[in-house]
Short mmCIF file of C-alpha atoms (C1' of nucleotides) in Angstrom, two decimals:
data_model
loop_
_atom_site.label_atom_id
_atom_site.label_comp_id
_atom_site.label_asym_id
_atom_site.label_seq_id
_atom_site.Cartn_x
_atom_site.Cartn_y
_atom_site.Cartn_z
CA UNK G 17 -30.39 -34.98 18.02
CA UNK G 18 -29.81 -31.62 15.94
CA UNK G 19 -29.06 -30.25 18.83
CA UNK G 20 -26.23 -32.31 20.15
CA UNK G 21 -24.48 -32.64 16.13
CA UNK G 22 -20.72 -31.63 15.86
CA UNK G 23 -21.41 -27.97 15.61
CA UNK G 24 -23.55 -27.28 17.74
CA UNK G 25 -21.55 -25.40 20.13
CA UNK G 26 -20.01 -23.60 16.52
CA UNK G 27 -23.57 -22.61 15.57
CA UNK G 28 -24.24 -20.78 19.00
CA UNK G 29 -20.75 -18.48 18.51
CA UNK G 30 -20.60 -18.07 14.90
CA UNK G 31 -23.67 -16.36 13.86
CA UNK G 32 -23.19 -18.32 10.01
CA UNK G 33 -20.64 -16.98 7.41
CA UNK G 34 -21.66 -14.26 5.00
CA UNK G 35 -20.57 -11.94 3.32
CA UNK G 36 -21.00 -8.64 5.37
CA UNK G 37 -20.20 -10.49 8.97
CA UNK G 38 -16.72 -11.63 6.72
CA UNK G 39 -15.99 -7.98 5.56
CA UNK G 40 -17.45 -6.33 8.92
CA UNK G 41 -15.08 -8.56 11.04
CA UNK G 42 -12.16 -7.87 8.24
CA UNK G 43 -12.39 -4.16 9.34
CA UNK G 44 -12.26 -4.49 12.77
CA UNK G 45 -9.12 -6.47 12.28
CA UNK G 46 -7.40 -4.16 9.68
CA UNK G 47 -8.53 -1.36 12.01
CA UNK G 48 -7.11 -2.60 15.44
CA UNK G 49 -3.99 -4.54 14.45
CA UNK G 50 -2.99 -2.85 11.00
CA UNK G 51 -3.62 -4.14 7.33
CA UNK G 52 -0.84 -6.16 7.29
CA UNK G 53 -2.40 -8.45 9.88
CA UNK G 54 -4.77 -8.69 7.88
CA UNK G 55 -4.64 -12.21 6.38
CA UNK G 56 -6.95 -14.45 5.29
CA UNK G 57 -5.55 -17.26 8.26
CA UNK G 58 -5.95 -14.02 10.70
CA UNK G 59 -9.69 -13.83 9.61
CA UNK G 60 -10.90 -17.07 9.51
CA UNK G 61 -10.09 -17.48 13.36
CA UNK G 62 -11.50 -14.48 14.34
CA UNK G 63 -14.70 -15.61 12.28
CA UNK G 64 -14.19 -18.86 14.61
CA UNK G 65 -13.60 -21.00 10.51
CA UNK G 66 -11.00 -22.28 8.77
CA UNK G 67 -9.36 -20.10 5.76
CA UNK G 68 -11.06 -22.26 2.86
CA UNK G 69 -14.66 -21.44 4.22
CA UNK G 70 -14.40 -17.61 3.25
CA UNK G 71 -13.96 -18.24 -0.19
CA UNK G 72 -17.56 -18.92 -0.31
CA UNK G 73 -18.19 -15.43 0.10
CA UNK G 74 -15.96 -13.62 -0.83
CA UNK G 75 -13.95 -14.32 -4.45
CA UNK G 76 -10.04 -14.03 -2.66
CA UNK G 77 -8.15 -11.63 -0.55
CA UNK G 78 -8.42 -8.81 -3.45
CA UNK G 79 -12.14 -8.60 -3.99
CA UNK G 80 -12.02 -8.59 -0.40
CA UNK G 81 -9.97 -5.68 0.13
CA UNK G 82 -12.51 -3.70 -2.78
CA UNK G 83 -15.08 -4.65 -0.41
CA UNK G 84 -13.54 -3.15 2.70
CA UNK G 85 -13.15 -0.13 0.41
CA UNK G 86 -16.53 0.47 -0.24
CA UNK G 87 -17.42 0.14 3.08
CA UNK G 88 -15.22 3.09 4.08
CA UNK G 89 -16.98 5.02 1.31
CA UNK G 90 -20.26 4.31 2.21
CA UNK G 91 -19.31 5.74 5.89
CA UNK G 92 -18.07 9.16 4.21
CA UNK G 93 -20.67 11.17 4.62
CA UNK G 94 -22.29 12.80 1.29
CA UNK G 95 -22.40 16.73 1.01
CA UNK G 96 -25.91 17.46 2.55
CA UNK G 97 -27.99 18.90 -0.05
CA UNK G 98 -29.36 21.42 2.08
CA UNK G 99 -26.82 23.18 2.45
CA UNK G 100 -24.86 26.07 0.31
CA UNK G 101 -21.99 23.77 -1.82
CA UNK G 102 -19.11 25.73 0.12
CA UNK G 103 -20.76 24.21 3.20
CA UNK G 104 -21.93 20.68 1.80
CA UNK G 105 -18.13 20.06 0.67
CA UNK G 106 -16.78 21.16 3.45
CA UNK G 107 -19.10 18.76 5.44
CA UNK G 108 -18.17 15.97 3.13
CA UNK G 109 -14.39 16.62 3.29
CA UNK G 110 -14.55 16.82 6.89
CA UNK G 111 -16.23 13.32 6.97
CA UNK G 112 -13.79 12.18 4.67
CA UNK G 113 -10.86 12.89 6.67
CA UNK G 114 -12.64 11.29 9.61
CA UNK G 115 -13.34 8.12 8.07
CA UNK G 116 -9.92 7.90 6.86
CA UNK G 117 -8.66 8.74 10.07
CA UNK G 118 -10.78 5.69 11.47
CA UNK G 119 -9.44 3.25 8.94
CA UNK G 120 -5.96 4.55 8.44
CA UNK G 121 -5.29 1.63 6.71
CA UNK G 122 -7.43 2.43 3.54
CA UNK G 123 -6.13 5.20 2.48
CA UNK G 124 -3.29 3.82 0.12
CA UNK G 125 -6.02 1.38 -1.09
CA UNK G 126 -8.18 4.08 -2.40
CA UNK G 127 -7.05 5.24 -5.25
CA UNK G 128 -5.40 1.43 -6.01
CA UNK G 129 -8.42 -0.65 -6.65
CA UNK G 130 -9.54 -0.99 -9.91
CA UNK G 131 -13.02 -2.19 -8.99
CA UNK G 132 -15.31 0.31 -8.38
CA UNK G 133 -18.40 -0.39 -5.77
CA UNK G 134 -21.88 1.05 -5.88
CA UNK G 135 -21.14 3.24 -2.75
CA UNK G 136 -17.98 4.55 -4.50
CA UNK G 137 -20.32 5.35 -7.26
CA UNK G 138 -22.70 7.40 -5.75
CA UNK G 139 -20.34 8.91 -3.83
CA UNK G 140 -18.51 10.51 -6.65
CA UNK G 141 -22.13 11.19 -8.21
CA UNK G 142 -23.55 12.95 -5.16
CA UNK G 143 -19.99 15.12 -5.64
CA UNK G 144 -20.38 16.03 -9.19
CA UNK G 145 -23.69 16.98 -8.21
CA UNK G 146 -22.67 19.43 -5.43
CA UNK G 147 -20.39 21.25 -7.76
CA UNK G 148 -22.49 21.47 -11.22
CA UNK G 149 -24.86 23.05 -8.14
CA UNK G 150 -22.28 25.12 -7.41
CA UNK G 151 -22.61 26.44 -10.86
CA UNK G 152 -19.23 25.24 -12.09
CA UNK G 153 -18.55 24.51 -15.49
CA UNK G 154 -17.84 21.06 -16.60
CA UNK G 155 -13.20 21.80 -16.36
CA UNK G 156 -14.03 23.66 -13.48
CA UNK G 157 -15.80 20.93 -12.19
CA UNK G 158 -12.64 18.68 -13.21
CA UNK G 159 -10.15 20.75 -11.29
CA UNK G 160 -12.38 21.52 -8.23
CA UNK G 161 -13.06 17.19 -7.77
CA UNK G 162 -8.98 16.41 -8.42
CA UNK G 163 -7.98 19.38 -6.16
CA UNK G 164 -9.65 18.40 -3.26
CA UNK G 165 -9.89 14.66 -3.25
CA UNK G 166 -5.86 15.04 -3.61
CA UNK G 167 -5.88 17.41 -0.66
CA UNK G 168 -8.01 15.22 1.23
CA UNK G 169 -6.72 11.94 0.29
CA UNK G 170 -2.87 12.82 0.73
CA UNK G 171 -3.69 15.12 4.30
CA UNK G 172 -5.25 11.24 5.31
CA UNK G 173 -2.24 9.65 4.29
CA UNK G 174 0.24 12.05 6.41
CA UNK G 175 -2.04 11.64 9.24
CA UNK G 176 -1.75 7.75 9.34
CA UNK G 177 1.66 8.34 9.09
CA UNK G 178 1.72 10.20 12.24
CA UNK G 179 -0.68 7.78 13.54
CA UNK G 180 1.45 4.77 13.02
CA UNK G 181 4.35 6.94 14.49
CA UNK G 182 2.90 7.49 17.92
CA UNK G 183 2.17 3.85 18.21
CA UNK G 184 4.33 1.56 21.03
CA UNK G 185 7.40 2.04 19.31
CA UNK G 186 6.99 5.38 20.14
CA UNK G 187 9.86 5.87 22.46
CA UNK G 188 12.54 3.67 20.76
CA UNK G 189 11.63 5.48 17.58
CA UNK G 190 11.98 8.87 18.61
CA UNK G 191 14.78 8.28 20.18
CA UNK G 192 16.50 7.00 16.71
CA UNK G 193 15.22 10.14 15.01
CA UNK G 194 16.83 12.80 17.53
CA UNK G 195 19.63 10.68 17.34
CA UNK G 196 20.27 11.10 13.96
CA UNK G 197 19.25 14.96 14.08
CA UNK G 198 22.15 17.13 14.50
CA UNK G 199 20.65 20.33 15.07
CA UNK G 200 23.98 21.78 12.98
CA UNK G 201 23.06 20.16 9.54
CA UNK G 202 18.93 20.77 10.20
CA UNK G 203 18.82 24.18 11.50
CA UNK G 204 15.58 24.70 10.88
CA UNK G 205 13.86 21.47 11.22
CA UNK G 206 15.50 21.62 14.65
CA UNK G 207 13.76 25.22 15.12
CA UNK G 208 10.67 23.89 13.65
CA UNK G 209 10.48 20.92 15.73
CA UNK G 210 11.78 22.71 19.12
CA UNK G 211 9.50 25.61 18.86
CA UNK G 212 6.52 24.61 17.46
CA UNK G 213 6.04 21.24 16.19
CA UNK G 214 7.11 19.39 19.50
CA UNK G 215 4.45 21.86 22.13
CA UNK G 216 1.54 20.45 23.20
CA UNK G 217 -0.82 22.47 21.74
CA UNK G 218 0.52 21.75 18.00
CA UNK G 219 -2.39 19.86 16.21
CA UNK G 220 -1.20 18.54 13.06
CA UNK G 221 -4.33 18.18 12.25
CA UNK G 222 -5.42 21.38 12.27
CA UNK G 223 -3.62 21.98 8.95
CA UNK G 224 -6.88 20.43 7.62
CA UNK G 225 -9.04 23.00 7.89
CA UNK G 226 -6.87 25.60 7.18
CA UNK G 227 -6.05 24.13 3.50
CA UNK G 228 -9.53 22.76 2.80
CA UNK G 229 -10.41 26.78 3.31
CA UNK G 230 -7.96 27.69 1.15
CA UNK G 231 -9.11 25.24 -1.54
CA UNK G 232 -13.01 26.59 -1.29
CA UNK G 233 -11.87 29.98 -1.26
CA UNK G 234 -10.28 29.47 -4.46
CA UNK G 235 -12.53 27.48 -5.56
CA UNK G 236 -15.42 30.00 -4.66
CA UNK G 237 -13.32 32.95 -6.45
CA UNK G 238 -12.79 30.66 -9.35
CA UNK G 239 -17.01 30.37 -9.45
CA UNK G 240 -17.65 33.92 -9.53
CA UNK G 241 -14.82 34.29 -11.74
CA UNK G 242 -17.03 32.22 -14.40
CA UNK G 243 -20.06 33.46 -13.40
CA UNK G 244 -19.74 36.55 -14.19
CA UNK B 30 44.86 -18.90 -13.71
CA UNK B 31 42.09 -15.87 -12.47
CA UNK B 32 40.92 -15.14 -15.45
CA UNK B 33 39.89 -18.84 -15.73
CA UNK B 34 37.87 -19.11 -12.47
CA UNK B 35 34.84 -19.98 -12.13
CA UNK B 36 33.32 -16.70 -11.54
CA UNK B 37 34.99 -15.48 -14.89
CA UNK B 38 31.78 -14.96 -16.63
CA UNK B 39 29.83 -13.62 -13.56
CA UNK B 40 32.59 -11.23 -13.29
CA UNK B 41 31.96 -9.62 -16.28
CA UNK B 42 28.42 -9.40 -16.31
CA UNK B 43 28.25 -8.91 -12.36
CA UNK B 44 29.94 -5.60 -11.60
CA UNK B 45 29.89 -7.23 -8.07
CA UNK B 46 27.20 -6.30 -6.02
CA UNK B 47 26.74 -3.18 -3.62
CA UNK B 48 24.17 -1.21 -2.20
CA UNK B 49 24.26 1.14 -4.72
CA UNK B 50 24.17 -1.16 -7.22
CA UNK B 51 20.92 -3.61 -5.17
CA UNK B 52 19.19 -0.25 -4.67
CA UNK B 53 19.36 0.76 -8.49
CA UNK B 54 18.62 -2.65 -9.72
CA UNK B 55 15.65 -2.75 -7.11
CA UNK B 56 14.25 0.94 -8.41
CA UNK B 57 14.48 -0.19 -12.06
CA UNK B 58 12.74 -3.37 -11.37
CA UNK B 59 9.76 -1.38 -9.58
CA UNK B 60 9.34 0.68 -11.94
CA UNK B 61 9.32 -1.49 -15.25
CA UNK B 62 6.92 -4.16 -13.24
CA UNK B 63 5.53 -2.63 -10.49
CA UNK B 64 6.07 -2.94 -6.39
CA UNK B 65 4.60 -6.30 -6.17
CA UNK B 66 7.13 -7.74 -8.43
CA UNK B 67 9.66 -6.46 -6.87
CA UNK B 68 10.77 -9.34 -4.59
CA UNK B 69 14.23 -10.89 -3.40
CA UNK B 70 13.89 -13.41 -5.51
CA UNK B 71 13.41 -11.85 -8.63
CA UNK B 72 15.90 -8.96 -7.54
CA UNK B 73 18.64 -11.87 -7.01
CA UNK B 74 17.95 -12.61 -10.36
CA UNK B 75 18.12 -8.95 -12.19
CA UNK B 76 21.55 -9.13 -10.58
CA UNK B 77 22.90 -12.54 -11.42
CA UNK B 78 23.21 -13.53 -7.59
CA UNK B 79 21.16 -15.66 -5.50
CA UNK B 80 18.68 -14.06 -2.53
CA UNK B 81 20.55 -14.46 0.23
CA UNK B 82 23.90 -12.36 -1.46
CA UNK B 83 21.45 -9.58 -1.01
CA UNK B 84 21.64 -9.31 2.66
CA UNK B 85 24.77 -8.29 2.93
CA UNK B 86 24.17 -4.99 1.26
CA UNK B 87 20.51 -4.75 2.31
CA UNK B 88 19.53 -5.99 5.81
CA UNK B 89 15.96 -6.72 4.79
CA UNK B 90 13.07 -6.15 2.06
CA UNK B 91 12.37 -2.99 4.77
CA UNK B 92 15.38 -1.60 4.45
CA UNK B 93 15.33 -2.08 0.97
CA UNK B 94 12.53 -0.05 0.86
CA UNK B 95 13.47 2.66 3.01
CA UNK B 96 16.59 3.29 1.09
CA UNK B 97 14.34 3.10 -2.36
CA UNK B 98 12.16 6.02 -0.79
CA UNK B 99 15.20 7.97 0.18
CA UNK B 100 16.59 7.82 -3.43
CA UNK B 101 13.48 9.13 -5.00
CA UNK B 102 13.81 12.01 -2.55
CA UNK B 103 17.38 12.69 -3.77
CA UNK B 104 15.36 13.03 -7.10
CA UNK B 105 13.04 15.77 -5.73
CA UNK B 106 14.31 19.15 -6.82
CA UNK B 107 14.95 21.56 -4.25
CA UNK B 108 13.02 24.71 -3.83
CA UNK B 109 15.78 27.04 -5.76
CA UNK B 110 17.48 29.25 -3.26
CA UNK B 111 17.73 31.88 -6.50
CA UNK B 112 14.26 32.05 -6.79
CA UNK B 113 11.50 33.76 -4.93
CA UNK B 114 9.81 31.80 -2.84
CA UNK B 115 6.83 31.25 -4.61
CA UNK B 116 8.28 30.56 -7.67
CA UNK B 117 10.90 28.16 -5.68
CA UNK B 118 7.86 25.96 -3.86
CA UNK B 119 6.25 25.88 -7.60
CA UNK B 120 9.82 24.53 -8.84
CA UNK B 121 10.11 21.78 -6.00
CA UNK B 122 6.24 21.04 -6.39
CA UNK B 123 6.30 20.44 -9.77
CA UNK B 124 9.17 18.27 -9.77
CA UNK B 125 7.86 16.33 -7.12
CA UNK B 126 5.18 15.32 -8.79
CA UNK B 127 7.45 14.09 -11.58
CA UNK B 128 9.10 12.26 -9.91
CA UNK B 129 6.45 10.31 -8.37
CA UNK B 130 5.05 10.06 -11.62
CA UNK B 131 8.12 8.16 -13.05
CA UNK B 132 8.10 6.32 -9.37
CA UNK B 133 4.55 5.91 -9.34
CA UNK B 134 5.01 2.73 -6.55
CA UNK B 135 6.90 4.94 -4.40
CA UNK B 136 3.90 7.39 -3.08
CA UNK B 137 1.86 5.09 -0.70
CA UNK B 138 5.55 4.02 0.70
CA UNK B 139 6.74 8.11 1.07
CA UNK B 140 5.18 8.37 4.56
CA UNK B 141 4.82 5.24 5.68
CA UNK B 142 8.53 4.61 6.06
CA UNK B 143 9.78 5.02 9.58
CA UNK B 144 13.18 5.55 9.00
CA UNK B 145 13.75 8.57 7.50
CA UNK B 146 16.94 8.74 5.18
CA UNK B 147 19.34 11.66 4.73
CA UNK B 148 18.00 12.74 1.39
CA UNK B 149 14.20 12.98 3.40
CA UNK B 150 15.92 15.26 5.92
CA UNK B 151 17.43 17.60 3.56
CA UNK B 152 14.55 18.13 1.63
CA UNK B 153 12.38 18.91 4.16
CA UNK B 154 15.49 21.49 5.91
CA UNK B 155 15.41 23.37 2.34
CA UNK B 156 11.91 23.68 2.56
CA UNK B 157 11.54 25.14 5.46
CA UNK B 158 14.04 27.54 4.74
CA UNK B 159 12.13 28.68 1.74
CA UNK B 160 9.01 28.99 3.96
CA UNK B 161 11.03 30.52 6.06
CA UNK B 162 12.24 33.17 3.91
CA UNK B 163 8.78 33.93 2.93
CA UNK B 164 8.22 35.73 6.36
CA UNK B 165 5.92 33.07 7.71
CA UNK B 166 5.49 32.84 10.63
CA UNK B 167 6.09 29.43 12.45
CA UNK B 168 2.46 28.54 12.74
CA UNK B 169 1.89 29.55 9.29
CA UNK B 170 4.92 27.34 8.14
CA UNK B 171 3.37 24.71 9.48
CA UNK B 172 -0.09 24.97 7.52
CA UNK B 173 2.10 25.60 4.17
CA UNK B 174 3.84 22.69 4.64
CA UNK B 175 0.89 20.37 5.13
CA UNK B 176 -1.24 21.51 2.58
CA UNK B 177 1.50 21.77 -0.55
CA UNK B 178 2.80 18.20 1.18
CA UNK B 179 -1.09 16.92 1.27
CA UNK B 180 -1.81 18.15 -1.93
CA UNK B 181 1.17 17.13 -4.27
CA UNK B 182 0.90 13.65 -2.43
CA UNK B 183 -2.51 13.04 -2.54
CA UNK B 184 -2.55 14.23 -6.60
CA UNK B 185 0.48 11.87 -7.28
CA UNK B 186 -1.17 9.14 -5.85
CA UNK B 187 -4.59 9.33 -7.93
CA UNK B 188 -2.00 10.07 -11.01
CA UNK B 189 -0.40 6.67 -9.98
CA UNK B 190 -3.95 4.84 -9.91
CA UNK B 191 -4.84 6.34 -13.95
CA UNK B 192 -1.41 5.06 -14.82
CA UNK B 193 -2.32 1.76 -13.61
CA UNK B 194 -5.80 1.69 -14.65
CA UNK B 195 -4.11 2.57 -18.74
CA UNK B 196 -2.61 -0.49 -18.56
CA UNK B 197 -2.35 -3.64 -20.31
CA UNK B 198 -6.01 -4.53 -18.87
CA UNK B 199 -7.39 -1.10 -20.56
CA UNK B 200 -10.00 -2.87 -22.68
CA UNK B 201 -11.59 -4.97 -20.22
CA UNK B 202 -11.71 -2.32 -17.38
CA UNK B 203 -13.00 -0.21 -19.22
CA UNK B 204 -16.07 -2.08 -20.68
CA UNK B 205 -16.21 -3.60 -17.08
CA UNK B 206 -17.47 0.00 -15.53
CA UNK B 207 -19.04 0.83 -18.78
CA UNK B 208 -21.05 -2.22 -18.10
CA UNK B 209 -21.88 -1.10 -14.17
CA UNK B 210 -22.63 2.06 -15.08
CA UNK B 211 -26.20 2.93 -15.35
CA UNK B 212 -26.11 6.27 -16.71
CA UNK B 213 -30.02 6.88 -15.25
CA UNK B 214 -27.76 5.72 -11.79
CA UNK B 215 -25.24 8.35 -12.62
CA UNK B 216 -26.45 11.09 -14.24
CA UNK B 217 -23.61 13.55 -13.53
CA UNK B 218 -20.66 10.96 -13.71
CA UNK B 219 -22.15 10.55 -17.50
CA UNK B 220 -22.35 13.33 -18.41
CA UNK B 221 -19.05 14.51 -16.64
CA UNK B 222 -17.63 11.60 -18.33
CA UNK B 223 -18.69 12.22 -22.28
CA UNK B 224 -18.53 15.53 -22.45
CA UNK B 225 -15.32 16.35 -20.56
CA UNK B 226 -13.24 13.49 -19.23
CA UNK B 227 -12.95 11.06 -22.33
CA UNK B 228 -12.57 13.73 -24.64
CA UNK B 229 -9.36 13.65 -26.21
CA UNK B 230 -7.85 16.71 -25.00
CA UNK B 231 -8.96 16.33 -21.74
CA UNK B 232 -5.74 15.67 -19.09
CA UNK B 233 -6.06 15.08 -15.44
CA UNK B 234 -2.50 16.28 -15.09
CA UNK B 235 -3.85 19.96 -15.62
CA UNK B 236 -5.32 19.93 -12.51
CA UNK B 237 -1.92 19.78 -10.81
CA UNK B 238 -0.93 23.33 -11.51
CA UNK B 239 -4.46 24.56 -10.84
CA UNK B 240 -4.64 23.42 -7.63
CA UNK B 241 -1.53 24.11 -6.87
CA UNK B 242 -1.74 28.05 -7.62
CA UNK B 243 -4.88 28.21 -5.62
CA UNK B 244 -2.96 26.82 -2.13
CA UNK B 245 0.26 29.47 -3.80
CA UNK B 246 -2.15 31.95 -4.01
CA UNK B 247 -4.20 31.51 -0.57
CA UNK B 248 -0.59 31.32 1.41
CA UNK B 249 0.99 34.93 -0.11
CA UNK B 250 -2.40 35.76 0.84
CA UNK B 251 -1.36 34.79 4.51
CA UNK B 252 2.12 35.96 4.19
CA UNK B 253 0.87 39.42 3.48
CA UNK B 254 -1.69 39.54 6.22
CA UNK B 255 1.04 38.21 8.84
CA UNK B 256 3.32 40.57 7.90
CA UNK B 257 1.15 43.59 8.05
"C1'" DA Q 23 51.82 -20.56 1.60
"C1'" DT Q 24 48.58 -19.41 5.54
"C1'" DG Q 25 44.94 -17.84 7.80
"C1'" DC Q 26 41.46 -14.23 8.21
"C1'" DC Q 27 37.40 -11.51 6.68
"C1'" DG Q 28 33.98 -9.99 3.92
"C1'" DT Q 29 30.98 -12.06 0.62
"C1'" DT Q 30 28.27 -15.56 -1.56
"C1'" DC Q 31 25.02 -19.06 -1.68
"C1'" DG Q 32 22.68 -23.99 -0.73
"C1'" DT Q 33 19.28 -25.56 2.22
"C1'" DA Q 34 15.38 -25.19 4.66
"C1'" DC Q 35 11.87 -23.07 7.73
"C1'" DT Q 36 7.93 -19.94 8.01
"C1'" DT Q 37 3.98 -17.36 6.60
"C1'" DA Q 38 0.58 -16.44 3.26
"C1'" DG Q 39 -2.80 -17.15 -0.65
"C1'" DT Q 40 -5.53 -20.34 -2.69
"C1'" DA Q 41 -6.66 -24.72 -5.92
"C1'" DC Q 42 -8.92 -29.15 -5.47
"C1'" DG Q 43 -12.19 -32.06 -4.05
"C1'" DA Q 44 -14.50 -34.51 -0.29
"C1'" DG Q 45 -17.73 -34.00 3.26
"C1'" DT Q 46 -21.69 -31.69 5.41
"C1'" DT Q 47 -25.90 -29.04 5.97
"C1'" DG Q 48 -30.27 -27.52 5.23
"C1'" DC Q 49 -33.95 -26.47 1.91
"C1'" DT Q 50 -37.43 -27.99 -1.31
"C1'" DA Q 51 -40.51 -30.84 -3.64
"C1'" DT Q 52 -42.68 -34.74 -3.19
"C1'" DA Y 15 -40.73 -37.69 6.45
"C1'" DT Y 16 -37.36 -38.09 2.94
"C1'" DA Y 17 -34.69 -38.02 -1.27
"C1'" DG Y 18 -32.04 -35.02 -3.81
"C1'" DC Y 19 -29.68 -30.88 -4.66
"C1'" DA Y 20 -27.31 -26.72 -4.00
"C1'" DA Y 21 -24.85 -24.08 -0.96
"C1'" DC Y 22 -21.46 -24.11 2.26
"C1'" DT Y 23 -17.41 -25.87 5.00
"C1'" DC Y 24 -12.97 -27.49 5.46
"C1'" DG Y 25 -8.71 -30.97 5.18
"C1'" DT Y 26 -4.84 -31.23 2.37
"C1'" DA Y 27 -1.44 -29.56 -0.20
"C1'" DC Y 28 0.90 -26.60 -3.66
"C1'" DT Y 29 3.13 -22.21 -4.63
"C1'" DA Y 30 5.39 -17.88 -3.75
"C1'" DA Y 31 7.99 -15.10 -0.84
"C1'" DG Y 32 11.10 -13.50 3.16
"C1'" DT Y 33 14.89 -14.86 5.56
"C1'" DA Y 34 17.80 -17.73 9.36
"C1'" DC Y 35 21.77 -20.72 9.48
"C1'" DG Y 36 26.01 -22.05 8.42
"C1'" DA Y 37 29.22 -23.81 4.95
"C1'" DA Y 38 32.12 -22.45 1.16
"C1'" DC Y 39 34.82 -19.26 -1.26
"C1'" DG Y 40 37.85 -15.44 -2.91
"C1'" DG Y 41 41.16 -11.94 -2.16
"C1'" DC Y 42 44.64 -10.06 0.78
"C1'" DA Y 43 48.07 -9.00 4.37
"C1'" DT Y 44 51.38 -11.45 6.61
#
DNA sequence: ATGCCGTTCGTACTTAGTACGAGTTGCTAT
DNA sequence: ATAGCAACTCGTACTAAGTACGAACGGCAT
């Protein structure tokens, strides 16, 4: 008779509540239809539950969200220890941005949760490590880690921007900006725009390596500086 | 028989509302209690009215909040125009980042507003011209703009987070990641963390001007190489 | 006075988070 | 097998917040 109970159809399509399918399902959502559509209602259906079920696993919507956060960590890739600390950051900032750029939605959450997770921690550790490698002293250290996680953090948040920007309101909202451009009062934003900004070959994104460059470099001058 | 009506009191105390006035109200609110408490509600009752006078100055919470964002732009000191450049970006840099600081809700809404306001426009137009005046090069003006944008952006926000995180929940935070910190775990964040960042003198802040001469530096670099 | 227009606001609908407690399931020890 | 227990699920309902609708109101030009 198990097999004919009230569930039964239930059990074959919801592979049981726990914790990781209720957070791996959480970032699909926040990833395809934004973070706002995110809601608790939103998730239990896609889990195939009601709302009150999750709760079980997962303490409410905010120790839910510092869960989805240290999942994005734990997808950043660490700086490979085999490799020169110029090189092993830049892997790690690369993978940073990538990740971010995956789940746009994170990056204001970030910085904003006051709860760190485990792979947060040994993220930052596995940093700190790379730079006292580096040979940096410890306020070197301090400046080199706040430097480039603001670099990276706020070049993520610009690109979501753009991300969100490009989406299907795409048309109606370019439309409203150009409207409201007169190329009299924004003579160079209009040149900007017209002559560069606007061709198809201009890669916003390609900012990123330019200024995580000019970070190392820096950073790299700064080492030798203290070296010596 | 006016000075009798009903409104007599309200009349004093309610300079009778406007968008300048919501929009002040709303900005004073958000910063005293933070973004989330800033609702209608509670906005209606910082200005003596009831929710729904709002709309008439305000056609929605977005709006709100695109005109909020626009203001703290207006705060945002332009590069100075009788500076050179570098010292003009370092100007508008610098007071960017203080103004975020005393707005420290505002930097996850900066660029995610789709509706950019005059102020927004402006800013960006003297910008450029600065760049501009420094000789680069279009493609170059591009890079500049990303990285100092990235950078003052992405240091603002983790400034924002170490405001919150000094707050009125201080003591329990604290002992909360003393308690999940396994200094065996994290060798480098402990040691990072006793010797340097909880020492007294130690300030996060300096790291804002650090960084920020390394991306000054690495662009004259550029501008000097272009124009050679 | 009269009637119009911009404002104000009472009411109520909707969406979202989640407290409470009842029901259900499946494991474990007998 | 089965009783008992703990873990899980979920129905109901409360609260907070944004805002649609339309009535009421106040000042002003006629």
């Amino acid at each position: 008779m198990s097999d004919a109970r009230q569930d039964g159809a239930q059990d074959a399509r919801r592979p049981r509540l726990s914790r990781e399918r209720v957070l791996a399902v959480a970032m699909e959502l926040a990833d395809r239809d934004g973070i706002e559509a995110l809601t608790i209602r939103a998730l239990a259906e896609h889990l195939g539950t009601k709302p009150m079920s999750l709760y079980h696993h997962v303490a409410g919507k905010e120790v839910l969200l510092d869960g989805m956060v240290d999942i994005v960590f734990s997808e950043i890739e660490k700086p490979p220890t085999d490799l020169g600390w110029r090189e092993a950051l830049r892997v790690r900032c690369r993978s940073a941005r990538e990740v971010l750029g995956r789940h746009p939605w994170s990056v204001p959450l970030l910085e904003s949760r006051h709860h760190p997770g485990p792979e947060l921690l040994a993220h930052h550790e596995s940093v700190l490590s790379t730079l006292d490698r580096a040979g940096m002293p410890l306020p070197l250290m301090a400046h080199a880690y706040a430097v480039l996680d603001s670099f990276v953090y706020g070049f993520a948040m610009q690109e979501a921007n753009l991300a969100v920007q490009r989406g299907d309101e795409d048309a109606e909202l370019a439309g409203e900006i150009a409207a409201a451009f007169d190329p009299d009062a924004y003579p160079m934003m209009t040149r900007f725009a017209m002559e560069h900004a606007m061709r198809p070959d201009f890669d916003f994104g390609d900012s990123f390596d330019y200024g995580l460059d000019l970070l190392l470099d820096g950073l790299a001058r700064a080492v030798e500086r203290a070296g010596a």
